[in-house]
Short mmCIF file of C-alpha atoms and ligand atoms in Angstrom, two decimals:
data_model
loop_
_atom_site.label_atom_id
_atom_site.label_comp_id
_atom_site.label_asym_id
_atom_site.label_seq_id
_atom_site.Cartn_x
_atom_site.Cartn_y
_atom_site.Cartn_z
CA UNK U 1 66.20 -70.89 49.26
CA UNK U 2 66.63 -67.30 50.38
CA UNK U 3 67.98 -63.90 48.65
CA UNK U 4 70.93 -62.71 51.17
CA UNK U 5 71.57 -59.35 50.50
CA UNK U 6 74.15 -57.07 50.64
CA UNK U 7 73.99 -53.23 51.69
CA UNK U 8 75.61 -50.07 52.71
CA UNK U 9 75.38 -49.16 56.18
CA UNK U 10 76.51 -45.55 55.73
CA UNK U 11 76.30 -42.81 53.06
CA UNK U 12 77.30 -44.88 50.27
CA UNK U 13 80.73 -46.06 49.18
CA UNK U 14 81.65 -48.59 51.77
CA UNK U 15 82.85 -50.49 49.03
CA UNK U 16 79.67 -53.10 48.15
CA UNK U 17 81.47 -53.57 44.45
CA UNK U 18 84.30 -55.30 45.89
CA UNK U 19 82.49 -57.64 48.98
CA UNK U 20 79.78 -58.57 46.26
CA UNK U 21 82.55 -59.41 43.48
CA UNK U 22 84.24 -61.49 46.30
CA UNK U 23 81.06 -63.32 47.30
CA UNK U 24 79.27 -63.88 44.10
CA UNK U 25 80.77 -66.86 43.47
CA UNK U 26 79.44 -68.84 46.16
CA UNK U 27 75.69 -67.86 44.29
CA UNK U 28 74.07 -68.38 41.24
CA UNK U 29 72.46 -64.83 40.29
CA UNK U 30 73.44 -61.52 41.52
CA UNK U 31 70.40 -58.53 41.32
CA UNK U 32 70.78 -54.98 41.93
CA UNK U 33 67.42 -54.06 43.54
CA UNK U 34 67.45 -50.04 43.82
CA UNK U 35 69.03 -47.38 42.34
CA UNK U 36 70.57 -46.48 39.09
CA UNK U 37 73.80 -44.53 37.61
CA UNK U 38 74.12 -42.69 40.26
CA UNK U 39 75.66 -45.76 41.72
CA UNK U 40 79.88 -46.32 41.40
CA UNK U 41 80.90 -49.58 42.70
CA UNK U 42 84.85 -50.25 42.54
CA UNK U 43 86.16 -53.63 41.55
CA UNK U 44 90.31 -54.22 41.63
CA UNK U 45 90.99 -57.39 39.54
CA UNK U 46 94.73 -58.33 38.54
CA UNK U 47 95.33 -54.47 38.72
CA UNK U 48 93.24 -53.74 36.43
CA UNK U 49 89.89 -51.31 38.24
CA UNK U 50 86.84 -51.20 37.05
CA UNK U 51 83.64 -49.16 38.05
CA UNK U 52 80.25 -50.48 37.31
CA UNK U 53 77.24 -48.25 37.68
CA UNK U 54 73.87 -49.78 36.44
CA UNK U 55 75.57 -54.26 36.03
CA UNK U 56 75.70 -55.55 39.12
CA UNK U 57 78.81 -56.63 40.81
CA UNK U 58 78.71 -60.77 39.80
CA UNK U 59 79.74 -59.99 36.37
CA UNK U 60 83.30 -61.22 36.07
CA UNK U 61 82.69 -64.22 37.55
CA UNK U 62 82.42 -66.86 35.11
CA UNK U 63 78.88 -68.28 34.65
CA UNK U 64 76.39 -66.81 36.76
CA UNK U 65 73.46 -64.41 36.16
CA UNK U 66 73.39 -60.62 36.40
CA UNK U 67 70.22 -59.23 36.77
CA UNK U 68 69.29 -55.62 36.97
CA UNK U 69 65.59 -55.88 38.78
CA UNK U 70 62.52 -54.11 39.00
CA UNK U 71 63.34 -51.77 41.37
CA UNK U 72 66.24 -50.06 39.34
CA UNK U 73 66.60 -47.33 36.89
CA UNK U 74 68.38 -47.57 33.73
CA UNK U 75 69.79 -44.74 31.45
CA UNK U 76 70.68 -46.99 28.16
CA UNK U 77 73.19 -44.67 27.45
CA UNK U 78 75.39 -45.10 30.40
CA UNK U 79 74.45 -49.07 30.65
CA UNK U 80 75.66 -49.25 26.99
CA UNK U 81 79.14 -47.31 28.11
CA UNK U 82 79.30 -49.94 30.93
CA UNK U 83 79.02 -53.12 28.35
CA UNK U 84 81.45 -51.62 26.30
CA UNK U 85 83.95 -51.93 28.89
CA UNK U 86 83.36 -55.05 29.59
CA UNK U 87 83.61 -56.00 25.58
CA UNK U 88 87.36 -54.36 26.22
CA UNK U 89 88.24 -56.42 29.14
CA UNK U 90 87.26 -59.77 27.22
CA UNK U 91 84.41 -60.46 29.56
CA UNK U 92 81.67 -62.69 28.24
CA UNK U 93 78.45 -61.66 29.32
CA UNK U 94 76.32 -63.21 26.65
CA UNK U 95 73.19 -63.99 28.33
CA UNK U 96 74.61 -63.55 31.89
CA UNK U 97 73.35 -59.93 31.74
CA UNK U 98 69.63 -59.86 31.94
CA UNK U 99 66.95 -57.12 32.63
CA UNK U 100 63.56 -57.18 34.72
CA UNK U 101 61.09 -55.97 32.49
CA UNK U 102 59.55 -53.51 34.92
CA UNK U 103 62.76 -51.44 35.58
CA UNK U 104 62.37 -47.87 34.74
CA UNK U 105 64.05 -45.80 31.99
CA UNK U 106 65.86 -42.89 32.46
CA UNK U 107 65.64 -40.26 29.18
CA UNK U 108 67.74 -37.63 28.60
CA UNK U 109 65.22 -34.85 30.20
CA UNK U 110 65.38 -36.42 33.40
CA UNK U 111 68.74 -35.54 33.41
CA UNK U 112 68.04 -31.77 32.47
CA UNK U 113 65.51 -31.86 34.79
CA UNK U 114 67.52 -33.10 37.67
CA UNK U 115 69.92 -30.36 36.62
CA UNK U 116 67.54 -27.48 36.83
CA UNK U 117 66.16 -28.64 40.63
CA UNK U 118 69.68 -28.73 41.96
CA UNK U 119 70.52 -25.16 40.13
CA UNK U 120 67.21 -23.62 41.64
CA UNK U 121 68.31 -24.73 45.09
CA UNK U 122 71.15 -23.03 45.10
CA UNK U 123 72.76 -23.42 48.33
CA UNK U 124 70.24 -26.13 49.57
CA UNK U 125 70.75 -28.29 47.02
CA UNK U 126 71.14 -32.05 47.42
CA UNK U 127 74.48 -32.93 45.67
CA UNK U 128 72.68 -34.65 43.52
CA UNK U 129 74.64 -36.85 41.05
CA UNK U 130 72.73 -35.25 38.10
CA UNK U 131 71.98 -38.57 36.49
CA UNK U 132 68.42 -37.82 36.71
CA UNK U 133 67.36 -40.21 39.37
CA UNK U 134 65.40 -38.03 41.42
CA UNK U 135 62.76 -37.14 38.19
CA UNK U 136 62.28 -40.77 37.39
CA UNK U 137 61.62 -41.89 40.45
CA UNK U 138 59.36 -39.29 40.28
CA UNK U 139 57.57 -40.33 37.67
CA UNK U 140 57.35 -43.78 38.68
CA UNK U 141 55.46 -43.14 41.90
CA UNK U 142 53.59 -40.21 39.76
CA UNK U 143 52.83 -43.32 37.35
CA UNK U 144 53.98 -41.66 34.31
CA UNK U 145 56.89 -43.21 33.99
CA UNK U 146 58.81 -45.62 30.77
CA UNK U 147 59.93 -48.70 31.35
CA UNK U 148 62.31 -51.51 29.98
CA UNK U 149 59.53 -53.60 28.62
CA UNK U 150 57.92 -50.63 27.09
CA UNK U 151 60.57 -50.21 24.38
CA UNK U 152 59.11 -53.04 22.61
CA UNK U 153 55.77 -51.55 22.91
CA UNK U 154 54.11 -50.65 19.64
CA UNK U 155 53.32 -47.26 21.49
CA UNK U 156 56.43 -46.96 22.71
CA UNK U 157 57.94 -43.74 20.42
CA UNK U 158 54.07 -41.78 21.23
CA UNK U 159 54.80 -42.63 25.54
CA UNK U 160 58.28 -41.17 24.97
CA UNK U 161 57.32 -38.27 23.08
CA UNK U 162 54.16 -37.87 25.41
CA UNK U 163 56.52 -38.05 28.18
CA UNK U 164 59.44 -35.67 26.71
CA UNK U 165 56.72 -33.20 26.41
CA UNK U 166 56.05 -32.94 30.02
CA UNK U 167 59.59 -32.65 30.91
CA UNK U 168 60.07 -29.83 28.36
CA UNK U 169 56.74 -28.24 29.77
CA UNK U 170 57.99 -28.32 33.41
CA UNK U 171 61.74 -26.79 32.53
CA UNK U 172 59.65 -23.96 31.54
CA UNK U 173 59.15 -23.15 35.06
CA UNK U 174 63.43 -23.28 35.61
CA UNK U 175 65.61 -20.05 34.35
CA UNK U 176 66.91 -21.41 30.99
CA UNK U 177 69.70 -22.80 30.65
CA UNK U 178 71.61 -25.10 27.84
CA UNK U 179 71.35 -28.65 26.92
CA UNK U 180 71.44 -29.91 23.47
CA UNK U 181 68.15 -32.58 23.31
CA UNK U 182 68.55 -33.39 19.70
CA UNK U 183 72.07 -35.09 19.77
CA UNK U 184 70.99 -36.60 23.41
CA UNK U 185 68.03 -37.99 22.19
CA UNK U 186 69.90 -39.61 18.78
CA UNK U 187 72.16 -40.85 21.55
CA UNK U 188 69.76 -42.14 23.93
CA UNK U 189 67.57 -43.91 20.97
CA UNK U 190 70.74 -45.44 19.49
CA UNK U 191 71.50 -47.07 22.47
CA UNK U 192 68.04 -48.01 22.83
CA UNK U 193 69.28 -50.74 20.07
CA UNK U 194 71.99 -52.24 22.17
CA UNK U 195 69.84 -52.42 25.22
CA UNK U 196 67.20 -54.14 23.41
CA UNK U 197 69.85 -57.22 22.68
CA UNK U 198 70.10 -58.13 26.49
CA UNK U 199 67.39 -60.65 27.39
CA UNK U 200 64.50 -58.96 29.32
CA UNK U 201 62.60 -61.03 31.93
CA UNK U 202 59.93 -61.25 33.95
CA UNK U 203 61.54 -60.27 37.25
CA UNK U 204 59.31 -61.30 40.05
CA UNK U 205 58.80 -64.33 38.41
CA UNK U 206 62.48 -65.04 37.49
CA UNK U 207 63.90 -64.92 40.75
CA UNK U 208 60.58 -66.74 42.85
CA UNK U 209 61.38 -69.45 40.75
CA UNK U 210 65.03 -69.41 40.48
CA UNK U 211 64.69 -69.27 44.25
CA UNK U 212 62.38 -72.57 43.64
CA UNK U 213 64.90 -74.69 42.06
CA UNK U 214 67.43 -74.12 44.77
CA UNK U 215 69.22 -70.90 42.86
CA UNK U 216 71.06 -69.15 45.46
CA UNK U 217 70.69 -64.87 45.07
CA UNK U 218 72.96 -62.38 46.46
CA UNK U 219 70.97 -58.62 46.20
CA UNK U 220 73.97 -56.02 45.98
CA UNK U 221 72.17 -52.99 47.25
CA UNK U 222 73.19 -49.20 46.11
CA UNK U 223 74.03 -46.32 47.66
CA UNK U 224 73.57 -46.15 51.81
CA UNK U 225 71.34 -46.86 54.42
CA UNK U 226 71.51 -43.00 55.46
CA UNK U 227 70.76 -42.51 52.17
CA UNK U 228 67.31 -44.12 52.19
CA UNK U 229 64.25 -42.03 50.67
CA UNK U 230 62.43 -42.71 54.07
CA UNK U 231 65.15 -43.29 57.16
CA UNK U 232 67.75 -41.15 55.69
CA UNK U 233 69.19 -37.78 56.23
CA UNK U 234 66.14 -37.01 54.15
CA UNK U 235 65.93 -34.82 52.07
CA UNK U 236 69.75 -35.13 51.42
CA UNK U 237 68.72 -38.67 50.64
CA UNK U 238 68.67 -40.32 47.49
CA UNK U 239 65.07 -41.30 45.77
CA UNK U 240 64.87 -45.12 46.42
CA UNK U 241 64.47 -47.69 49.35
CA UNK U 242 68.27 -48.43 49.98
CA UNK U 243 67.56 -50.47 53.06
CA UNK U 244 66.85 -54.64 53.23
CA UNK U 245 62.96 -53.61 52.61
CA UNK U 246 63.76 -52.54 49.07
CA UNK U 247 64.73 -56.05 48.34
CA UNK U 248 61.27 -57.09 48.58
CA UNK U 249 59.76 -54.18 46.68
CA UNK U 250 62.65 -53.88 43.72
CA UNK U 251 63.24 -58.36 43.15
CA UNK U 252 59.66 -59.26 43.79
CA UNK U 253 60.17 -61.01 46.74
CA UNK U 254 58.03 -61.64 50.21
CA UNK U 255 60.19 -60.64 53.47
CA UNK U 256 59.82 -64.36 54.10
CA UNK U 257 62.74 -64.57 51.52
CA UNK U 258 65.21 -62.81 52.85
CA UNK U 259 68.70 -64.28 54.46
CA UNK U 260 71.77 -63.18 55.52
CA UNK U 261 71.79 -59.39 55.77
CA UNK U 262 75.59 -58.59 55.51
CA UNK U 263 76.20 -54.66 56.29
CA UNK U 264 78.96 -52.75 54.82
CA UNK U 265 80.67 -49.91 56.81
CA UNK U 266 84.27 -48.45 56.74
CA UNK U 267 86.23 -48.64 59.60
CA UNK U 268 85.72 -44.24 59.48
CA UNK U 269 82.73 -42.57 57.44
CA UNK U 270 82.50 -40.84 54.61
CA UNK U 271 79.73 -38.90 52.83
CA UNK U 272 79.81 -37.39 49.27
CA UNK U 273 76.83 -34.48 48.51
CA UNK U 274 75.11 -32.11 51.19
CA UNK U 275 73.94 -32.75 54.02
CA UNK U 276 74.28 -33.56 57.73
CA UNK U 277 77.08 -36.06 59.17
CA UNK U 278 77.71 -35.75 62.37
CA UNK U 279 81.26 -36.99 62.64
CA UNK U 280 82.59 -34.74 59.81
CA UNK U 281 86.27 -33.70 60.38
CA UNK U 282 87.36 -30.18 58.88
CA UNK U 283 90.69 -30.82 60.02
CA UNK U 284 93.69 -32.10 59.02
CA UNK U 285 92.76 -35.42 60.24
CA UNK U 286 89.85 -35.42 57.67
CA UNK U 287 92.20 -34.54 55.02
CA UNK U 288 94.74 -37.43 56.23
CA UNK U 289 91.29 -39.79 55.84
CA UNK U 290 91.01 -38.72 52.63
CA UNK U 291 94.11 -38.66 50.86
CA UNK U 292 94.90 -42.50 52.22
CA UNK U 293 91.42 -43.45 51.93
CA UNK U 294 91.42 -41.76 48.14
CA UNK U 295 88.23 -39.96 48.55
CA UNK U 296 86.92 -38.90 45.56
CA UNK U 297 83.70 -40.09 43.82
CA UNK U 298 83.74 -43.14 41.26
CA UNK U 299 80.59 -41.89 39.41
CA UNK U 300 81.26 -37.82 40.09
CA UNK U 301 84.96 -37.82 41.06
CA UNK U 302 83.85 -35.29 43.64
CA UNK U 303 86.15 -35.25 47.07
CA UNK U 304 84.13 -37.11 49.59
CA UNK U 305 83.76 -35.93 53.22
CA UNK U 306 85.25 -37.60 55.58
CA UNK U 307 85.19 -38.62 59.34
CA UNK U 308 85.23 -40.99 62.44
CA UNK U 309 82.89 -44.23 62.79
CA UNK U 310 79.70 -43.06 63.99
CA UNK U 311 78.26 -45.76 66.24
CA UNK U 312 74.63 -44.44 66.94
CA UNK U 313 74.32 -44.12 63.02
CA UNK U 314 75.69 -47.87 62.58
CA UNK U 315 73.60 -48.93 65.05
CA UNK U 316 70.44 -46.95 63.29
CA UNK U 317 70.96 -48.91 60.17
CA UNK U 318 71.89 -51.94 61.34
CA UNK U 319 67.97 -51.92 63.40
CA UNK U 320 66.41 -50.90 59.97
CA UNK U 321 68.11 -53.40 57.68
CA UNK U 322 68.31 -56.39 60.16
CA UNK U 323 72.14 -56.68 59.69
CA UNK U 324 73.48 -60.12 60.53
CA UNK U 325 76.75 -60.07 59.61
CA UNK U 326 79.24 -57.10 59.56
CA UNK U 327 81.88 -56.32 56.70
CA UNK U 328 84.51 -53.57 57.64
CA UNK U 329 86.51 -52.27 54.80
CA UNK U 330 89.14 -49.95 54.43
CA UNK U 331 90.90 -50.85 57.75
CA UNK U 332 94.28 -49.67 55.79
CA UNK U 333 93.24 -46.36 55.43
CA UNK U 334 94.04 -46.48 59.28
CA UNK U 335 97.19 -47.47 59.58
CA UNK U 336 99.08 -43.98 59.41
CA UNK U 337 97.26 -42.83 62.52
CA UNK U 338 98.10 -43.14 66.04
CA UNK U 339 94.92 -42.53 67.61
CA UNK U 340 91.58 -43.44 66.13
CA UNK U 341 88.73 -42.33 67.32
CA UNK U 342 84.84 -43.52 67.10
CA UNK U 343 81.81 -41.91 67.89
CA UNK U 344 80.12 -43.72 70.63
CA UNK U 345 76.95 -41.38 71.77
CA UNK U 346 75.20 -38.18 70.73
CA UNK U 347 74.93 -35.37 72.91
CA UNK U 348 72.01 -33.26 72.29
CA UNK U 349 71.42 -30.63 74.47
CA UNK U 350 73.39 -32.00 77.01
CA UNK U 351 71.26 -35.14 76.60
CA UNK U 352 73.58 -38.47 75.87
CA UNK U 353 72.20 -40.66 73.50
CA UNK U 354 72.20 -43.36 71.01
CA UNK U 355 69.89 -42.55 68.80
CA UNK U 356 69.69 -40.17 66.30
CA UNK U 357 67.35 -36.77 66.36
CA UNK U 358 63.94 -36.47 64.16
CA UNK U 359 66.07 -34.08 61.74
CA UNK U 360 69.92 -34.13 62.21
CA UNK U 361 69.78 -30.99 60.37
CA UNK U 362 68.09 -29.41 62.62
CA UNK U 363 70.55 -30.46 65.66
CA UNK U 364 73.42 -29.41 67.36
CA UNK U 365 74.77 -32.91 68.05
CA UNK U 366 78.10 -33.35 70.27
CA UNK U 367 79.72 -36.34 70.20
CA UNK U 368 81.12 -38.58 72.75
CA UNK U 369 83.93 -40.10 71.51
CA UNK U 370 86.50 -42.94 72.58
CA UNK U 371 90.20 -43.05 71.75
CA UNK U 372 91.79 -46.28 70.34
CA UNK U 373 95.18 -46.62 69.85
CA UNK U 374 96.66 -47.11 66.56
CA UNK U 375 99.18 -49.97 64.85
CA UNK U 376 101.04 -47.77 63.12
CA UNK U 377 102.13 -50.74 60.20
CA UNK U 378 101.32 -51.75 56.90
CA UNK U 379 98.36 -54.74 56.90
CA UNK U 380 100.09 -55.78 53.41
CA UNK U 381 100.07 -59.53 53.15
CA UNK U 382 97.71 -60.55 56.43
CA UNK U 383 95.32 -62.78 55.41
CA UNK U 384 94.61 -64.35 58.46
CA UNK U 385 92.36 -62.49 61.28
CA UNK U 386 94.94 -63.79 63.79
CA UNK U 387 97.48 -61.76 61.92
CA UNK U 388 96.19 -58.55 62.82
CA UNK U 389 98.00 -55.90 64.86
CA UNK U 390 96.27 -56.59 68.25
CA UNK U 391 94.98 -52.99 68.11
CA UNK U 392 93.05 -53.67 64.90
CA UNK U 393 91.62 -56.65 66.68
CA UNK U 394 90.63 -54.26 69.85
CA UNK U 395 88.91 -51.79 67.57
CA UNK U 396 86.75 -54.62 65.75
CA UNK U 397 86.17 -55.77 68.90
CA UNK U 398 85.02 -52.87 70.53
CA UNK U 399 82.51 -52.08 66.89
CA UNK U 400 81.31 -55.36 67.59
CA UNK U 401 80.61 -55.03 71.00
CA UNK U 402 78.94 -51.47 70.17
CA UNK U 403 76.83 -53.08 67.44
CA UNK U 404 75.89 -56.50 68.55
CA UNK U 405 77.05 -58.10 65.23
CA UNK U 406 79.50 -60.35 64.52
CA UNK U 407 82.64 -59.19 62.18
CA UNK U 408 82.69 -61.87 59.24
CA UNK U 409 85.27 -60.06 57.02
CA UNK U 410 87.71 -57.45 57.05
CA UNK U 411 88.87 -55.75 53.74
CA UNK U 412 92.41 -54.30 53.81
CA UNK U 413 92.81 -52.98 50.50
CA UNK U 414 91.33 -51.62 47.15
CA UNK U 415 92.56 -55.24 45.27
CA UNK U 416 89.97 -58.62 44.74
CA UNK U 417 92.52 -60.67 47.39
CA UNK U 418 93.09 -58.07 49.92
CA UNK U 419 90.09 -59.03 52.38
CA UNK U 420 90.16 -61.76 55.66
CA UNK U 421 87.20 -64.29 55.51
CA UNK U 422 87.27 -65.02 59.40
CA UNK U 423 86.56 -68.20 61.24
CA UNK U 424 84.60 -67.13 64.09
CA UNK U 425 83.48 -70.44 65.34
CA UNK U 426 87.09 -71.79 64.96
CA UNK U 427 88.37 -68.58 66.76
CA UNK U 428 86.26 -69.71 70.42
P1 GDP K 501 80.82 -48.90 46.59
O1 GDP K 501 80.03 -47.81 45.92
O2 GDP K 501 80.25 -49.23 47.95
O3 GDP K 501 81.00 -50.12 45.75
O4 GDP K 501 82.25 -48.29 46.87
P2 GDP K 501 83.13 -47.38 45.84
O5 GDP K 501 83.67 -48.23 44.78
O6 GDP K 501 82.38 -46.16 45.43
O7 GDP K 501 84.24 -46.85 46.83
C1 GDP K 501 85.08 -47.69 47.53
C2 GDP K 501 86.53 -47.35 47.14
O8 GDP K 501 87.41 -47.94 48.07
C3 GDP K 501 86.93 -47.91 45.80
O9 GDP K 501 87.89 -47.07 45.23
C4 GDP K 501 87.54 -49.26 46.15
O10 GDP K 501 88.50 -49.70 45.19
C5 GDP K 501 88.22 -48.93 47.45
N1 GDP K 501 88.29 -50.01 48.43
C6 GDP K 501 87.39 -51.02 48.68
N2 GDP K 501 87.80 -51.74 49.76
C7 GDP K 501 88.96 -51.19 50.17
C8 GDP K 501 89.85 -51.46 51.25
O11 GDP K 501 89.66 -52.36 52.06
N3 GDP K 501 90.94 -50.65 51.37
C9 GDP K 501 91.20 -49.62 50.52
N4 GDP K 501 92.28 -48.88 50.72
N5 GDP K 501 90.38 -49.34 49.49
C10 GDP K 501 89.28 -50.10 49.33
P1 IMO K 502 77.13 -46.05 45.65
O1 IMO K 502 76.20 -47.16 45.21
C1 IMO K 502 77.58 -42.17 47.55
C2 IMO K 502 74.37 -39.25 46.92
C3 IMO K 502 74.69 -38.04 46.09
C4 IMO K 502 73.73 -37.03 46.71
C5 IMO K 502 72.51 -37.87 47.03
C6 IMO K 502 71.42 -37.81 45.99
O2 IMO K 502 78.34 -45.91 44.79
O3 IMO K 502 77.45 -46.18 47.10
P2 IMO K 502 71.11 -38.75 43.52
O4 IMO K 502 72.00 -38.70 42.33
O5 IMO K 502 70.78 -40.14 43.97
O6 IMO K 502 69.89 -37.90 43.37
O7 IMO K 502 71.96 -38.07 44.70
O8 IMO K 502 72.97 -39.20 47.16
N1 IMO K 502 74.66 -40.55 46.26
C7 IMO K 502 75.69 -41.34 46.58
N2 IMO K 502 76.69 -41.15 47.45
N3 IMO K 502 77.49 -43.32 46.86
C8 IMO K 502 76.48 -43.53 46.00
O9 IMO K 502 76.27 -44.71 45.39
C9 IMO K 502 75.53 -42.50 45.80
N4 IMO K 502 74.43 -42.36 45.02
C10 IMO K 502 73.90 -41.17 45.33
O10 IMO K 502 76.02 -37.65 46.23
O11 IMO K 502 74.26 -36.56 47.93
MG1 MG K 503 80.34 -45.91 45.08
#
């Protein structure tokens, strides 16, 4: 058996929560491979929303496993927040909800010191979350890190203090500012005690031989291709491998183990945080985007940017992840406008091109755009691909014919049911 994975293709929110809560019951375990709180995937069940930042997406369907792997980082704190939500909603996760050993912990002075790098930025700062992901990944590649399996450690209270002191020690070098590390640190330690109630296992060895027994996998990646610590719009980029090759790294897995790639991208673009984004409207249009598309973060409730498709970006990620199958959601958001436009080339110094610069910040990039006309209607109630306004159909067309990927699913709204599974082979 394989792990098929699914990813972002753009700067985050393309709406993984939803195509992994949809697809997670044709598999046995779901694993988030990357990433941490800074994460907000959406799910819409029965009208009731939910936003999930650390447990991956397969939790509310009934009997499969939930594993938060290696590669992640966890801040007990907002992981306990998370489970008490799902106590609320009546969801049993008893023994669903399991933890790779080897992820790393987030403490509280991550946080601060995530804090203090944005603040001494100033105008060049990332956008950064704040959750403190960019300090513990830090420490994990600077191998001073704290993780899951440590908190059972007989050493574990002198690494945390040994670690807590170095944090403290390099705020020095900030201007001061306010945090309150005695009540965090009661926090973070009491919810040490819930955390250490979720089974912990050995991931590598978990999923190798889950994927022995015939277990089917789904990875539900985090954040965005463009996001990516190496093939991003670094460094407006996040601190982890976002792309298929973090699979490998955060599960434990050899490349020979990976499936179906399924790529998520909106039918425009959005990006929340600094940085460059090449299709960004300042217009009206953008604001249009926006207030149909609702816009605003699920972890930071921060407006997100917003713009056209950008096809030499798609196509960038789609290379670097090995995309097999294409997922466009939010197709509804279009249906006010009468002209939609994607980004087909780059211009660069009166250069046309598909690919994108060594350092987009760096880059005047003009865009060569094509005009598609709109359908001007509601998409409430299709189901069927067939169903579509022909002009939707043209514009997936025309992405696919851009991309080189086949279209498997549309998504046409926020809710669980609101997405077309198409037929391909029954469609020739
Ligand atoms: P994720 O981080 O990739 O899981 O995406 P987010 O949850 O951060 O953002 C996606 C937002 O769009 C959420 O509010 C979803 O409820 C919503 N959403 C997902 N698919 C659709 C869709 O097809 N149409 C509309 N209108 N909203 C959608
Ligand atoms: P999901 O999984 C969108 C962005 C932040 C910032 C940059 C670095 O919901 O798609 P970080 O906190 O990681 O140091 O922030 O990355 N960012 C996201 N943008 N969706 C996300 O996750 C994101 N996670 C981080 O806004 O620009
Ligand atoms: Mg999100």
């Amino acid at each position: 058996m394989n792990v098929d994975v699914i990813l972002g293709l753009q700067w985050g929110d393309e709406g993984k929560g939803k195509i992994v809560d949809h697809l997670a019951k044709e598999y046995d375990i779901v694993a988030r491979f990357q990433g941490g709180p800074n994460a907000g995937h959406t799910l819409k069940i029965n009208n009731q929303k939910f936003v999930l930042h650390t447990i991956p997406s397969g939790i509310f369907r009934p009997n499969l496993i939930n594993l938060i792997g290696n590669g992640v980082v966890i801040d007990p704190v907002t992981l306990e927040k998370e489970i008490a939500k799902l106590d609320d909603a009546g969801v049993d996760y008893q023994g669903r909800l399991i933890v790779a050993h080897k992820a790393h912990l987030i403490l509280p002075t991550h946080r601060y010191l995530d804090a203090a790098s944005e603040n001494a930025k100033g105008k060049a700062k990332i956008g950064s979350t704040l959750k403190g992901i960019g300090p513990t990944y830090m420490d994990k590649t600077g191998r001073n890190g704290l993780r899951a399996g440590d908190i059972i450690s007989p050493n574990f209270e002198k690494k945390y203090q040994a670690l807590k002191e170095k944090h403290l020690k390099l705020l020095e070098q900030y201007p001061p500012f306010d945090f309150d590390l005695e009540a965090e640190e009661a926090k973070w330690m009491a919810s040490l005690e819930r955390f250490k109630q979720l089974p912990q296992v050995n991931g590598e060895y978990f999923v190798n031989q889950a994927l022995d027994e015939g277990k089917k996998i789904l990875a539900e990646g985090a954040q965005g291709s463009m996001l990516d610590i190496d093939y991003g719009t670094y460094p407006f980029v996040t601190s982890s491998n976002t792309i298929t090759a973090g699979v490998c790294t955060g599960l434990g897995i050899s490349t020979r183990k990976i499936g179906e790639v399924i790529g998520i991208s909106k039918a425009y673009c959005t990006r929340v945080g600094s940085g460059p984004f090449p299709t960004e409207l300042h217009d009206e249009v953008g604001e249009l985007l926006r207030k149909e598309g609702a816009e605003f973060g699920a972890t930071t409730g921060r407006p997100r940017r917003c713009g056209w498709v950008d096809l030499p970006q798609l196509k960038y990620t789609i290379m670097l992840n090995g995309v097999s199958q294409l997922v466009i959601t939010k197709i509804d958001v279009l249906n006010v406008f009468k002209e939609i436009m994607m980004a087909t080339h780059y211009s660069i110094n009166d250069e046309k091109t598909d690919q994108l610069p060594y350092d987009m910040c760096d880059e005047e990039i003009e865009l060569v755009l094509e005009s598609f006309e709109g359908w001007e209607t509601s998409l409430e109630g299709v189901s069927d691909y067939e169903e579509l306004p022909a002009q939707a159909k043209a514009f997936i067309k025309a992405l696919e014919e851009y991309l080189e990927v086949p279209v498997t699913m549309v998504s046409t709204g926020p809710a669980r049911q609101e997405l077309i599974q198409r037929n391909i082979q029954a469609e020739v």
